[in-house]
Amino acid sequence: MTRRHHPSHLPEERPESTAPLPAPELTEAECRRCGTYIAGLDGRYACGVCGWVNDHSEGHRRLPRADEDPDRPPKGRRRPKQLPWPLPEPGPEPGPEPGPQPGPQPEAGPRTGPRTGS
């Protein structure tokens, strides 16, 4: 098998823009797989019934670049890793609860059978 040489694809240069991006447009369509009526943003859809998702290139306008994200952390800092569960809220250190302690408890009621020990 021979390999074909593909020229490297350089990202197209775009002038730096400080203008805010327009708000996304809410669009509606039918799912191409199951026909469910779905809504999306700028022509990008995901069906919650059957899981169908259209390709991002089918949207009505380009997706924003990472440097256009207003929530992007400053250069040199990485976004903290998100935990899959919520952190416990800080509060007083829990101490032992009053009352019976965990462990085997004697059964209530009269004992039957011979007594052992004194």
PDB file of C-alpha atoms in Angstrom:
ATOM      1  CA  MET A   1       0.000   0.000   0.000  1.00  0.00           C
ATOM      2  CA  THR A   2       1.377   3.389  -0.876  1.00  0.00           C
ATOM      3  CA  ARG A   3       0.781   6.430   1.212  1.00  0.00           C
ATOM      4  CA  ARG A   4      -0.533   9.566  -0.353  1.00  0.00           C
ATOM      5  CA  HIS A   5       1.038  12.815   0.616  1.00  0.00           C
ATOM      6  CA  HIS A   6      -1.497  15.355   1.807  1.00  0.00           C
ATOM      7  CA  PRO A   7      -0.455  18.956   2.165  1.00  0.00           C
ATOM      8  CA  SER A   8      -0.729  20.119   5.744  1.00  0.00           C
ATOM      9  CA  HIS A   9      -3.798  22.151   6.469  1.00  0.00           C
ATOM     10  CA  LEU A  10      -2.878  25.369   8.190  1.00  0.00           C
ATOM     11  CA  PRO A  11      -5.567  27.105  10.182  1.00  0.00           C
ATOM     12  CA  GLU A  12      -6.883  30.078   8.316  1.00  0.00           C
ATOM     13  CA  GLU A  13      -5.732  33.379   9.737  1.00  0.00           C
ATOM     14  CA  ARG A  14      -8.472  35.552  11.112  1.00  0.00           C
ATOM     15  CA  PRO A  15      -8.132  39.124  12.231  1.00  0.00           C
ATOM     16  CA  GLU A  16      -8.437  39.571  15.971  1.00  0.00           C
ATOM     17  CA  SER A  17     -11.907  40.766  16.853  1.00  0.00           C
ATOM     18  CA  THR A  18     -12.935  42.308  20.137  1.00  0.00           C
ATOM     19  CA  ALA A  19     -16.581  42.661  19.140  1.00  0.00           C
ATOM     20  CA  PRO A  20     -18.926  40.456  21.174  1.00  0.00           C
ATOM     21  CA  LEU A  21     -20.485  37.523  19.380  1.00  0.00           C
ATOM     22  CA  PRO A  22     -24.202  37.784  18.618  1.00  0.00           C
ATOM     23  CA  ALA A  23     -26.525  35.731  20.783  1.00  0.00           C
ATOM     24  CA  PRO A  24     -27.317  32.270  19.381  1.00  0.00           C
ATOM     25  CA  GLU A  25     -30.628  31.814  17.587  1.00  0.00           C
ATOM     26  CA  LEU A  26     -33.097  29.182  18.805  1.00  0.00           C
ATOM     27  CA  THR A  27     -34.031  26.950  15.860  1.00  0.00           C
ATOM     28  CA  GLU A  28     -36.508  24.072  15.571  1.00  0.00           C
ATOM     29  CA  ALA A  29     -36.705  20.990  13.358  1.00  0.00           C
ATOM     30  CA  GLU A  30     -37.736  17.341  13.251  1.00  0.00           C
ATOM     31  CA  CYS A  31     -35.234  14.646  14.191  1.00  0.00           C
ATOM     32  CA  ARG A  32     -33.987  12.943  11.037  1.00  0.00           C
ATOM     33  CA  ARG A  33     -34.012   9.549  12.739  1.00  0.00           C
ATOM     34  CA  CYS A  34     -37.233   9.350  14.765  1.00  0.00           C
ATOM     35  CA  GLY A  35     -39.214  12.453  13.741  1.00  0.00           C
ATOM     36  CA  THR A  36     -39.424  13.994  17.215  1.00  0.00           C
ATOM     37  CA  TYR A  37     -39.837  17.775  17.214  1.00  0.00           C
ATOM     38  CA  ILE A  38     -36.556  19.187  18.610  1.00  0.00           C
ATOM     39  CA  ALA A  39     -34.991  22.595  19.207  1.00  0.00           C
ATOM     40  CA  GLY A  40     -31.366  23.622  18.897  1.00  0.00           C
ATOM     41  CA  LEU A  41     -29.058  26.609  18.657  1.00  0.00           C
ATOM     42  CA  ASP A  42     -28.092  28.007  15.261  1.00  0.00           C
ATOM     43  CA  GLY A  43     -29.173  24.860  13.401  1.00  0.00           C
ATOM     44  CA  ARG A  44     -27.257  22.401  15.583  1.00  0.00           C
ATOM     45  CA  TYR A  45     -29.476  19.710  17.051  1.00  0.00           C
ATOM     46  CA  ALA A  46     -29.367  16.726  19.399  1.00  0.00           C
ATOM     47  CA  CYS A  47     -32.418  14.485  19.878  1.00  0.00           C
ATOM     48  CA  GLY A  48     -33.063  13.482  23.479  1.00  0.00           C
ATOM     49  CA  VAL A  49     -35.301  10.592  22.409  1.00  0.00           C
ATOM     50  CA  CYS A  50     -33.121   8.574  20.033  1.00  0.00           C
ATOM     51  CA  GLY A  51     -29.707  10.229  20.473  1.00  0.00           C
ATOM     52  CA  TRP A  52     -29.315  11.530  16.907  1.00  0.00           C
ATOM     53  CA  VAL A  53     -26.980  14.536  16.564  1.00  0.00           C
ATOM     54  CA  ASN A  54     -26.394  16.534  13.392  1.00  0.00           C
ATOM     55  CA  ASP A  55     -22.872  17.521  12.360  1.00  0.00           C
ATOM     56  CA  HIS A  56     -21.611  20.822  13.725  1.00  0.00           C
ATOM     57  CA  SER A  57     -20.832  22.013  10.186  1.00  0.00           C
ATOM     58  CA  GLU A  58     -24.571  22.088   9.399  1.00  0.00           C
ATOM     59  CA  GLY A  59     -25.062  25.083  11.716  1.00  0.00           C
ATOM     60  CA  HIS A  60     -26.154  28.474  10.444  1.00  0.00           C
ATOM     61  CA  ARG A  61     -22.980  30.297  11.507  1.00  0.00           C
ATOM     62  CA  ARG A  62     -19.464  29.433  12.590  1.00  0.00           C
ATOM     63  CA  LEU A  63     -18.723  28.266  16.104  1.00  0.00           C
ATOM     64  CA  PRO A  64     -16.712  30.669  18.268  1.00  0.00           C
ATOM     65  CA  ARG A  65     -12.989  30.085  18.714  1.00  0.00           C
ATOM     66  CA  ALA A  66     -11.579  29.356  22.156  1.00  0.00           C
ATOM     67  CA  ASP A  67     -10.070  32.842  22.432  1.00  0.00           C
ATOM     68  CA  GLU A  68     -13.557  34.308  21.859  1.00  0.00           C
ATOM     69  CA  ASP A  69     -14.921  32.557  24.946  1.00  0.00           C
ATOM     70  CA  PRO A  70     -15.548  35.168  27.659  1.00  0.00           C
ATOM     71  CA  ASP A  71     -15.216  32.477  30.360  1.00  0.00           C
ATOM     72  CA  ARG A  72     -11.837  31.246  29.127  1.00  0.00           C
ATOM     73  CA  PRO A  73      -9.171  31.411  31.867  1.00  0.00           C
ATOM     74  CA  PRO A  74      -6.173  33.733  31.272  1.00  0.00           C
ATOM     75  CA  LYS A  75      -3.157  32.322  29.450  1.00  0.00           C
ATOM     76  CA  GLY A  76      -0.911  30.247  31.666  1.00  0.00           C
ATOM     77  CA  ARG A  77      -3.800  29.089  33.843  1.00  0.00           C
ATOM     78  CA  ARG A  78      -5.788  25.958  33.257  1.00  0.00           C
ATOM     79  CA  ARG A  79      -9.411  25.563  34.180  1.00  0.00           C
ATOM     80  CA  PRO A  80      -9.725  23.443  37.353  1.00  0.00           C
ATOM     81  CA  LYS A  81     -10.831  19.883  36.825  1.00  0.00           C
ATOM     82  CA  GLN A  82     -14.530  19.417  37.536  1.00  0.00           C
ATOM     83  CA  LEU A  83     -15.392  16.643  39.955  1.00  0.00           C
ATOM     84  CA  PRO A  84     -18.193  14.242  38.991  1.00  0.00           C
ATOM     85  CA  TRP A  85     -19.925  14.885  42.342  1.00  0.00           C
ATOM     86  CA  PRO A  86     -20.636  18.001  44.423  1.00  0.00           C
ATOM     87  CA  LEU A  87     -18.221  18.857  47.224  1.00  0.00           C
ATOM     88  CA  PRO A  88     -19.602  18.628  50.764  1.00  0.00           C
ATOM     89  CA  GLU A  89     -20.485  21.980  52.274  1.00  0.00           C
ATOM     90  CA  PRO A  90     -18.076  23.104  54.990  1.00  0.00           C
ATOM     91  CA  GLY A  91     -19.530  22.953  58.465  1.00  0.00           C
ATOM     92  CA  PRO A  92     -18.783  21.819  61.993  1.00  0.00           C
ATOM     93  CA  GLU A  93     -16.820  18.626  62.336  1.00  0.00           C
ATOM     94  CA  PRO A  94     -19.294  15.787  63.040  1.00  0.00           C
ATOM     95  CA  GLY A  95     -18.697  14.180  66.430  1.00  0.00           C
ATOM     96  CA  PRO A  96     -20.044  11.002  67.976  1.00  0.00           C
ATOM     97  CA  GLU A  97     -23.787  11.083  68.317  1.00  0.00           C
ATOM     98  CA  PRO A  98     -25.307  10.611  71.763  1.00  0.00           C
ATOM     99  CA  GLY A  99     -27.215   7.443  72.394  1.00  0.00           C
ATOM    100  CA  PRO A 100     -26.526   3.774  71.749  1.00  0.00           C
ATOM    101  CA  GLN A 101     -23.234   3.047  70.100  1.00  0.00           C
ATOM    102  CA  PRO A 102     -23.051   0.845  66.991  1.00  0.00           C
ATOM    103  CA  GLY A 103     -22.240  -2.789  67.477  1.00  0.00           C
ATOM    104  CA  PRO A 104     -24.000  -5.902  68.699  1.00  0.00           C
ATOM    105  CA  GLN A 105     -26.817  -5.117  71.107  1.00  0.00           C
ATOM    106  CA  PRO A 106     -28.379  -7.600  73.517  1.00  0.00           C
ATOM    107  CA  GLU A 107     -31.843  -8.729  72.566  1.00  0.00           C
ATOM    108  CA  ALA A 108     -34.696  -7.456  74.684  1.00  0.00           C
ATOM    109  CA  GLY A 109     -37.008  -9.818  76.517  1.00  0.00           C
ATOM    110  CA  PRO A 110     -36.660 -12.728  78.908  1.00  0.00           C
ATOM    111  CA  ARG A 111     -33.777 -15.081  78.435  1.00  0.00           C
ATOM    112  CA  THR A 112     -34.459 -18.748  78.042  1.00  0.00           C
ATOM    113  CA  GLY A 113     -32.139 -21.594  78.727  1.00  0.00           C
ATOM    114  CA  PRO A 114     -29.472 -22.144  81.360  1.00  0.00           C
ATOM    115  CA  ARG A 115     -27.435 -19.173  82.499  1.00  0.00           C
ATOM    116  CA  THR A 116     -23.749 -19.359  81.939  1.00  0.00           C
ATOM    117  CA  GLY A 117     -21.185 -17.504  83.997  1.00  0.00           C
ATOM    118  CA  SER A 118     -21.734 -15.850  87.353  1.00  0.00           C
TER     119      SER A 118
END
